[in-house]
Short mmCIF file of C-alpha atoms in Angstrom, two decimals:
data_model
loop_
_atom_site.label_atom_id
_atom_site.label_comp_id
_atom_site.label_asym_id
_atom_site.label_seq_id
_atom_site.Cartn_x
_atom_site.Cartn_y
_atom_site.Cartn_z
CA MET F 1 -102.11 11.39 41.84
CA CYS F 2 -100.24 8.44 42.75
CA PRO F 3 -97.15 8.32 44.79
CA THR F 4 -94.82 6.57 41.84
CA ASP F 5 -96.19 9.61 39.64
CA ASP F 6 -95.45 12.14 42.82
CA LEU F 7 -92.15 10.83 42.84
CA LYS F 8 -91.49 10.89 39.12
CA ARG F 9 -92.61 14.25 39.00
CA ALA F 10 -90.37 15.41 41.46
CA LEU F 11 -87.25 13.63 40.13
CA GLY F 12 -88.47 15.35 36.71
CA SER F 13 -87.75 18.92 38.05
CA VAL F 14 -84.39 17.99 38.27
CA ALA F 15 -83.72 15.97 35.27
CA ASP F 16 -85.55 18.29 32.79
CA ALA F 17 -83.65 21.28 33.83
CA GLU F 18 -83.26 23.50 30.53
CA ARG F 19 -79.89 23.14 29.53
CA PRO F 20 -77.41 24.22 26.23
CA VAL F 21 -77.52 21.17 23.65
CA ALA F 22 -73.87 20.01 23.20
CA ASP F 23 -72.48 19.49 19.98
CA PRO F 24 -71.86 15.54 19.23
CA ALA F 25 -68.51 16.42 17.40
CA ALA F 26 -66.98 17.50 20.43
CA ASP F 27 -67.57 14.12 22.25
CA LEU F 28 -66.52 12.42 18.84
CA ALA F 29 -63.39 14.55 19.29
CA ARG F 30 -62.40 13.66 22.44
CA ALA F 31 -63.13 10.23 22.26
CA ARG F 32 -61.06 9.87 19.25
CA SER F 33 -58.50 11.55 21.08
CA ALA F 34 -58.59 8.94 23.69
CA ALA F 35 -58.71 6.18 21.11
CA SER F 36 -55.42 7.58 19.63
CA ALA F 37 -53.60 8.02 23.21
CA ARG F 38 -54.55 4.19 23.51
CA THR F 39 -53.04 3.29 20.06
CA ARG F 40 -49.74 5.07 20.79
CA ARG F 41 -49.64 3.82 24.04
CA ARG F 42 -50.02 0.16 22.77
CA LEU F 43 -47.65 0.37 19.83
CA ARG F 44 -45.17 1.91 22.08
CA LEU F 45 -45.38 -1.04 24.16
CA GLY F 46 -45.84 -3.58 20.97
CA LEU F 47 -48.97 -4.95 22.72
CA THR F 48 -52.44 -5.40 21.31
CA GLY F 49 -53.62 -7.60 24.11
CA ALA F 50 -51.29 -7.84 26.76
CA THR F 51 -51.43 -10.30 29.58
CA THR F 52 -50.19 -10.10 32.94
CA ALA F 53 -47.61 -12.37 33.18
CA VAL F 54 -45.81 -11.40 30.09
CA VAL F 55 -45.66 -7.45 30.87
CA LEU F 56 -44.90 -8.32 34.75
CA CYS F 57 -41.88 -10.16 32.95
CA VAL F 58 -41.10 -7.64 30.45
CA GLY F 59 -41.35 -4.92 33.49
CA ALA F 60 -38.87 -6.91 35.79
CA ALA F 61 -36.63 -7.63 32.52
CA LEU F 62 -36.15 -3.70 31.77
CA VAL F 63 -35.06 -2.84 35.07
CA LEU F 64 -32.69 -5.75 35.08
CA ASP F 65 -31.06 -5.53 31.78
CA ARG F 66 -30.90 -1.99 30.73
CA ALA F 67 -28.36 0.76 31.97
CA PRO F 68 -25.29 -0.24 34.00
CA SER F 69 -25.47 0.75 37.31
CA ASP F 70 -22.57 3.14 38.74
CA PRO F 71 -23.09 3.40 42.70
CA GLY F 72 -20.48 5.84 42.49
CA THR F 73 -22.16 8.84 40.38
CA ALA F 74 -25.50 9.45 42.79
CA THR F 75 -27.18 12.41 41.76
CA SER F 76 -29.55 14.23 43.93
CA VAL F 77 -33.57 14.56 43.38
CA PRO F 78 -35.23 17.67 44.06
CA ASP F 79 -37.94 17.23 46.50
CA ALA F 80 -40.78 19.45 44.68
CA PRO F 81 -41.59 17.61 42.10
CA SER F 82 -43.29 19.48 38.91
CA SER F 83 -44.82 17.11 36.23
CA GLY F 84 -48.71 16.94 33.80
CA VAL F 85 -49.64 14.50 36.59
CA ARG F 86 -50.11 16.51 39.80
CA LEU F 87 -49.52 14.33 42.85
CA VAL F 88 -51.67 15.40 46.03
CA ALA F 89 -50.32 14.65 49.53
CA GLU F 90 -53.12 12.50 50.37
CA ARG F 91 -52.77 8.77 51.59
CA PHE F 92 -54.17 5.76 50.21
CA GLU F 93 -54.75 2.12 50.45
CA ALA F 94 -54.17 -0.56 48.01
CA THR F 95 -53.54 -3.22 50.26
CA PRO F 96 -50.78 -4.34 51.26
CA TYR F 97 -49.57 -1.28 49.98
CA THR F 98 -50.05 2.17 51.10
CA PHE F 99 -49.10 5.64 49.29
CA ASP F 100 -48.66 8.64 51.04
CA LEU F 101 -49.18 10.74 47.67
CA THR F 102 -52.10 10.50 45.22
CA PRO F 103 -51.65 11.06 41.31
CA GLU F 104 -54.65 13.00 40.36
CA GLY F 105 -56.58 11.96 37.48
CA TRP F 106 -55.27 8.16 38.15
CA SER F 107 -57.02 5.34 40.35
CA VAL F 108 -55.93 1.95 41.45
CA GLN F 109 -57.38 -0.53 39.20
CA ALA F 110 -55.97 -3.76 40.80
CA GLN F 111 -54.74 -4.81 44.18
CA ARG F 112 -52.31 -7.89 44.50
CA PRO F 113 -49.80 -8.93 46.93
CA ALA F 114 -46.96 -8.75 44.35
CA ALA F 115 -48.45 -5.81 42.22
CA VAL F 116 -51.06 -2.74 42.02
CA THR F 117 -51.92 -1.46 39.14
CA ILE F 118 -53.06 2.37 38.67
CA ALA F 119 -54.81 3.41 35.47
CA PRO F 120 -55.62 7.17 34.11
CA ASP F 121 -59.58 7.99 34.79
CA ASP F 122 -59.59 9.13 31.30
CA GLY F 123 -60.76 5.67 30.12
CA SER F 124 -57.97 5.68 27.75
CA THR F 125 -56.88 2.55 28.87
CA SER F 126 -57.97 -0.99 28.89
CA SER F 127 -60.45 -2.11 31.71
CA SER F 128 -58.77 -5.28 32.16
CA PRO F 129 -56.21 -5.05 35.32
CA ASP F 130 -54.43 -7.73 33.37
CA ASP F 131 -53.52 -5.53 30.60
CA PHE F 132 -50.86 -2.82 31.80
CA ALA F 133 -50.49 -0.68 28.63
CA GLY F 134 -50.59 3.13 29.26
CA LYS F 135 -50.84 2.16 33.29
CA LEU F 136 -48.52 2.61 36.23
CA VAL F 137 -47.46 -0.93 37.92
CA ILE F 138 -46.01 -1.10 40.87
CA LEU F 139 -43.89 -4.49 41.51
CA PHE F 140 -42.11 -5.72 44.68
CA ASP F 141 -39.77 -8.88 44.17
CA GLY F 142 -36.25 -9.67 45.11
CA ASN F 143 -34.09 -9.06 42.35
CA ARG F 144 -30.99 -6.93 42.49
CA PRO F 145 -32.04 -3.25 41.39
CA SER F 146 -30.10 -2.06 38.83
CA GLY F 147 -29.28 1.49 36.34
CA ARG F 148 -28.63 4.94 36.95
CA GLN F 149 -28.76 5.60 40.51
CA LEU F 150 -30.24 8.43 42.12
CA GLU F 151 -30.65 9.78 45.76
CA HIS F 152 -33.48 11.47 47.59
CA GLU F 153 -34.26 11.78 50.92
CA GLY F 154 -31.60 9.55 52.02
CA ARG F 155 -32.89 6.89 49.99
CA LEU F 156 -31.18 5.15 46.53
CA PHE F 157 -33.19 4.43 43.25
CA TRP F 158 -32.35 2.65 40.43
CA VAL F 159 -33.69 4.27 36.89
CA SER F 160 -33.87 2.19 33.43
CA GLY F 161 -36.23 2.21 30.82
CA ASP F 162 -37.14 1.72 27.04
CA SER F 163 -40.14 1.09 24.79
CA GLY F 164 -41.57 3.91 26.29
CA TYR F 165 -41.64 3.00 29.47
CA THR F 166 -39.30 4.08 32.53
CA ALA F 167 -38.73 1.59 35.62
CA LEU F 168 -37.58 2.99 38.73
CA ALA F 169 -36.59 0.72 41.93
CA THR F 170 -35.49 1.25 45.44
CA ARG F 171 -35.07 -1.30 48.70
CA THR F 172 -37.70 -1.43 51.04
CA ARG F 173 -37.37 0.47 54.57
CA ASP F 174 -36.13 -1.42 57.29
CA ASP F 175 -39.29 -2.06 58.92
CA GLU F 176 -40.93 -3.04 55.80
CA PRO F 177 -40.54 -6.70 54.36
CA ALA F 178 -37.25 -7.02 52.52
CA GLY F 179 -37.00 -6.67 48.91
CA VAL F 180 -37.33 -4.18 45.72
CA VAL F 181 -40.25 -2.16 45.52
CA ARG F 182 -40.49 -1.08 41.72
CA ILE F 183 -42.52 0.75 39.59
CA GLN F 184 -42.77 1.08 35.81
CA TYR F 185 -44.62 4.01 34.17
CA PRO F 186 -45.59 4.91 30.52
CA ASP F 187 -43.34 7.82 28.91
CA GLY F 188 -45.49 10.69 27.45
CA ALA F 189 -48.23 10.33 30.11
CA GLY F 190 -47.71 13.37 31.84
CA TRP F 191 -44.89 11.74 34.50
CA ASP F 192 -41.61 12.51 35.26
CA LEU F 193 -38.70 11.53 36.74
CA ASP F 194 -38.73 13.82 39.73
CA SER F 195 -42.38 13.34 40.33
CA MET F 196 -42.13 9.46 40.04
CA VAL F 197 -39.36 9.19 42.54
CA ALA F 198 -41.74 11.24 44.83
CA PHE F 199 -44.30 8.68 44.28
CA LEU F 200 -42.11 5.59 44.65
CA ALA F 201 -40.57 7.06 47.72
CA SER F 202 -44.26 7.45 49.35
CA VAL F 203 -44.87 3.77 48.51
CA HIS F 204 -45.24 1.92 51.87
CA VAL F 205 -44.85 -2.02 51.82
CA GLY F 206 -47.29 -4.00 54.24
CA PRO F 207 -46.44 -7.06 56.15
CA GLY F 208 -48.77 -8.67 53.36
CA ALA F 209 -46.77 -8.33 50.30
CA ARG F 210 -45.48 -10.84 48.50
CA GLN F 211 -42.50 -11.19 45.89
CA GLY F 212 -43.12 -11.61 42.62
CA LEU F 213 -41.30 -13.66 39.96
CA GLY F 214 -40.14 -11.03 37.70
CA MET H 1 -63.70 -3.75 5.85
CA ARG H 2 -60.71 -1.33 5.50
CA ASP H 3 -59.63 0.12 8.61
CA ASP H 4 -60.68 3.76 7.37
CA GLU H 5 -63.89 2.53 6.62
CA ARG H 6 -64.34 0.93 9.93
CA SER H 7 -63.09 3.94 11.85
CA THR H 8 -66.10 6.26 9.69
CA ARG H 9 -68.62 3.83 10.35
CA ARG H 10 -67.66 3.64 14.10
CA ALA H 11 -67.92 7.52 14.28
CA THR H 12 -71.14 7.61 11.84
CA GLU H 13 -73.07 5.30 14.62
CA PHE H 14 -71.21 7.43 17.59
CA VAL H 15 -72.78 10.72 16.54
CA ALA H 16 -75.59 9.42 15.71
CA PHE H 17 -76.35 7.57 19.00
CA THR H 18 -74.86 10.60 20.56
CA HIS H 19 -77.48 13.13 18.99
CA ALA H 20 -80.10 10.92 19.81
CA HIS H 21 -79.24 10.03 23.46
CA ARG H 22 -76.90 12.25 25.15
CA ALA H 23 -79.81 14.38 26.27
CA ASP H 24 -81.14 11.22 27.84
CA LEU H 25 -77.89 10.45 29.54
CA VAL H 26 -77.17 13.98 30.73
CA ARG H 27 -81.00 13.95 32.84
CA THR H 28 -79.59 10.90 34.04
CA ALA H 29 -76.33 12.48 35.20
CA ALA H 30 -77.84 15.48 36.90
CA LEU H 31 -80.08 12.93 39.02
CA LEU H 32 -77.13 10.77 40.12
CA CYS H 33 -75.00 13.94 40.87
CA ALA H 34 -77.94 15.26 42.88
CA GLY H 35 -77.90 18.47 40.17
CA ASP H 36 -74.32 19.52 40.43
CA GLU H 37 -74.39 19.98 36.29
CA ALA H 38 -70.54 19.83 36.24
CA PHE H 39 -69.71 16.70 37.51
CA ALA H 40 -72.83 15.41 35.62
CA GLU H 41 -71.27 16.77 32.08
CA ASP H 42 -68.11 15.33 33.25
CA VAL H 43 -69.71 11.85 33.85
CA VAL H 44 -71.52 12.02 30.68
CA GLN H 45 -68.19 12.81 28.65
CA THR H 46 -66.28 10.09 30.49
CA THR H 47 -69.03 7.42 29.73
CA LEU H 48 -69.44 8.33 25.91
CA THR H 49 -65.57 8.15 25.50
CA ARG H 50 -65.82 4.68 27.07
CA LEU H 51 -68.48 4.26 24.71
CA TYR H 52 -66.74 5.04 21.71
CA LEU H 53 -63.40 2.96 23.03
CA SER H 54 -65.45 -0.42 23.20
CA TRP H 55 -67.97 0.95 20.46
CA PRO H 56 -68.44 -2.93 19.12
CA ARG H 57 -69.83 -4.18 22.37
CA VAL H 58 -72.26 -0.93 22.51
CA ARG H 59 -73.26 -2.02 18.72
CA ARG H 60 -74.17 -5.67 19.73
CA ALA H 61 -76.00 -4.93 22.91
CA ASP H 62 -79.78 -5.40 22.68
CA SER H 63 -80.00 -1.63 23.83
CA PRO H 64 -77.35 0.65 23.35
CA LEU H 65 -79.12 3.28 25.04
CA ALA H 66 -79.88 0.79 28.37
CA TYR H 67 -75.79 -0.11 27.89
CA ALA H 68 -74.84 3.57 27.90
CA ARG H 69 -77.32 4.06 31.18
CA ARG H 70 -75.42 1.22 32.86
CA SER H 71 -71.98 2.65 31.96
CA LEU H 72 -72.96 6.00 33.16
CA THR H 73 -74.07 4.61 36.57
CA HIS H 74 -70.72 2.79 36.54
CA VAL H 75 -68.78 5.77 35.45
CA PHE H 76 -70.71 7.69 38.50
CA ILE H 77 -70.02 5.25 40.98
CA ASP H 78 -66.56 5.05 40.35
CA GLU H 79 -66.24 8.82 40.38
CA ALA H 80 -68.22 9.44 43.08
CA ARG H 81 -65.87 6.96 45.38
CA ARG H 82 -62.57 8.36 44.49
CA ALA H 83 -60.62 9.25 47.53
CA HIS H 84 -59.22 12.39 45.88
CA ARG H 85 -62.38 13.75 44.59
CA ARG H 86 -64.16 15.79 47.28
CA ARG H 87 -66.90 17.54 44.97
CA GLU H 88 -69.58 17.58 47.81
CA THR H 89 -67.13 19.48 50.21
CA THR H 90 -66.68 22.08 47.47
CA MET H 91 -70.65 22.84 47.35
CA ALA H 92 -72.04 24.69 50.38
CA GLU H 93 -75.88 23.95 49.73
CA PRO H 94 -76.57 21.70 47.13
CA ALA H 95 -79.63 23.72 45.80
CA ASP H 96 -76.84 26.92 45.24
CA ALA H 97 -75.06 25.03 42.48
CA LEU H 98 -78.31 24.86 40.64
CA GLY H 99 -79.05 28.47 41.25
CA THR H 100 -77.85 30.11 38.02
CA GLU H 101 -79.21 26.78 35.96
CA PRO H 102 -82.78 27.74 34.49
CA ALA H 103 -85.43 25.05 35.42
CA ALA H 104 -88.03 23.78 33.02
CA ALA H 105 -90.44 26.32 32.31
CA ASP H 106 -93.46 24.28 34.07
CA ALA H 107 -91.01 23.24 36.78
CA ASP H 108 -92.15 23.89 40.43
CA PRO H 109 -88.88 25.42 41.46
CA ALA H 110 -89.46 24.84 45.54
CA LEU H 111 -90.23 21.30 44.49
CA ARG H 112 -86.90 21.28 42.54
CA GLU H 113 -84.98 22.27 45.42
CA ALA H 114 -86.28 19.96 48.00
CA MET H 115 -85.66 17.17 45.38
CA LEU H 116 -81.92 18.43 44.78
CA ALA H 117 -81.14 18.99 48.92
CA ALA H 118 -83.02 15.39 49.34
CA LEU H 119 -81.09 13.68 46.92
CA ALA H 120 -77.63 15.55 47.75
CA SER H 121 -78.44 13.93 51.29
CA LEU H 122 -78.49 10.30 49.85
CA GLY H 123 -75.29 8.22 49.36
CA PRO H 124 -73.94 7.38 45.93
CA ARG H 125 -75.34 4.28 45.65
CA GLN H 126 -78.66 4.98 46.95
CA ARG H 127 -79.11 7.99 44.69
CA ALA H 128 -78.07 5.62 41.86
CA VAL H 129 -80.82 2.58 43.42
CA VAL H 130 -83.77 5.94 43.14
CA VAL H 131 -82.59 6.78 39.48
CA LEU H 132 -82.67 3.24 38.18
CA ARG H 133 -85.65 1.96 40.22
CA HIS H 134 -88.09 5.25 39.99
CA TRP H 135 -86.73 7.55 37.00
CA HIS H 136 -86.00 4.60 34.78
CA ASP H 137 -88.55 2.02 35.88
CA LEU H 138 -86.19 -0.95 36.23
CA ASP H 139 -87.15 -3.56 38.26
CA VAL H 140 -85.33 -4.87 41.17
CA ALA H 141 -83.55 -7.86 39.58
CA GLU H 142 -82.47 -5.60 36.54
CA THR H 143 -81.16 -2.84 39.24
CA ALA H 144 -79.20 -5.47 41.02
CA ARG H 145 -77.72 -6.40 37.99
CA VAL H 146 -76.30 -2.87 36.88
CA LEU H 147 -75.18 -1.94 40.31
CA GLY H 148 -73.27 -5.52 40.81
CA CYS H 149 -75.26 -6.30 44.08
CA SER H 150 -77.97 -8.60 45.22
CA THR H 151 -81.59 -7.85 45.13
CA GLY H 152 -81.66 -7.44 48.95
CA THR H 153 -79.08 -4.71 49.08
CA VAL H 154 -81.11 -3.16 46.37
CA LYS H 155 -84.44 -3.22 48.14
CA SER H 156 -83.09 -2.25 51.32
CA GLN H 157 -81.14 0.84 49.75
CA ASN H 158 -84.78 1.61 48.13
CA ALA H 159 -86.47 1.31 51.36
CA ARG H 160 -83.79 4.00 53.46
CA ALA H 161 -83.80 6.15 50.30
CA LEU H 162 -87.44 6.27 50.19
CA ALA H 163 -88.13 6.88 53.69
CA HIS H 164 -85.21 9.47 53.39
CA LEU H 165 -87.11 10.95 50.46
CA ARG H 166 -90.36 11.31 52.25
CA THR H 167 -89.19 12.84 55.06
CA HIS H 168 -87.79 15.79 52.96
CA LEU H 169 -90.55 16.24 50.51
CA GLY H 170 -92.99 15.49 52.94
CA ALA H 171 -92.16 18.73 54.52
CA LEU H 172 -92.60 20.54 51.85
CA ASP H 173 -95.81 19.27 50.23
CA PRO H 174 -97.74 16.93 52.80
CA THR H 175 -99.77 15.81 49.83
CA LEU H 176 -96.84 14.66 48.08
CA GLU H 177 -96.73 10.83 48.60
CA VAL H 178 -93.12 8.62 47.54
CA SER H 179 -93.18 5.39 47.90
#
């Protein structure tokens, strides 16, 4: 027997195991569900073909324009978040940003000096990192934070939102580049405010970060 | 064409494609995942969902199956390198995971077990090179295109992977040749 046949036979011993036959209808149902979720997210955001610049501006505008700030009424956020998306205590890098928590089932799609895009792994969102619909976006800029104020582990956070998205902002730590780090996340994707505050609090802004123009 | 007609056409084509090629994708995924059947099924399901979401591209492809295999390879590599995914650590012995999976009637169980162990000891990209080159018979250039790397990288990964497989499988059967 020739060597190629030997290797193919060995590979075939693994590949050709007997398996139950799957019903294509189940695959179709999953695919349609993912397509519906994508459509809903796009409709909520009012985007069918989003661009980076437009969404960055919208995200920042949401943060700046919504609910008036009330520094005197800061409320406390519980330390233990609970939501549909599970945060795992595992550090990951998206240079120049570092995260102490990892959202299970979501992955970094793009990292830039002024923004990081994190998308769900289920394939329900665009593979283009410039399309932010249905994804988390972490932004860094110098604009004044505004919105409802919360306190978590001694830091202040500002929350605002509209059009199916919530935006959360906090000032960077003393040993980080000065500015405001923000996160914009889609409502209805399994996130809640407590987990998102914990997630944003876990962001470390590295020296390579550059403020965006939001 | 109206939206509902378009949707029905997409669904019909998708089901026909899945009916015809799902088993092929599962076999490829089983090799890529070194016999971890649950992981392989996850990879196939994710791939099929992605294919449905970009069905017009699948339809336009010269070979929809080749397009699907390429997508499957990308999904596998993406999944394998996710920092929070630690599937390998959940398996004490790669062959154990297959212990309950019935092999093909005419398969050599010892060869299968050795091949599983050998594949599991390769890195994800080396495994992908072996599967693409020696299971799907893609040439070096096409393998490089699928993996998004140079032909030199494919050659060197392939050489290292084959040397590794030779060591594992040669111990099982000295007459078995891998090249």
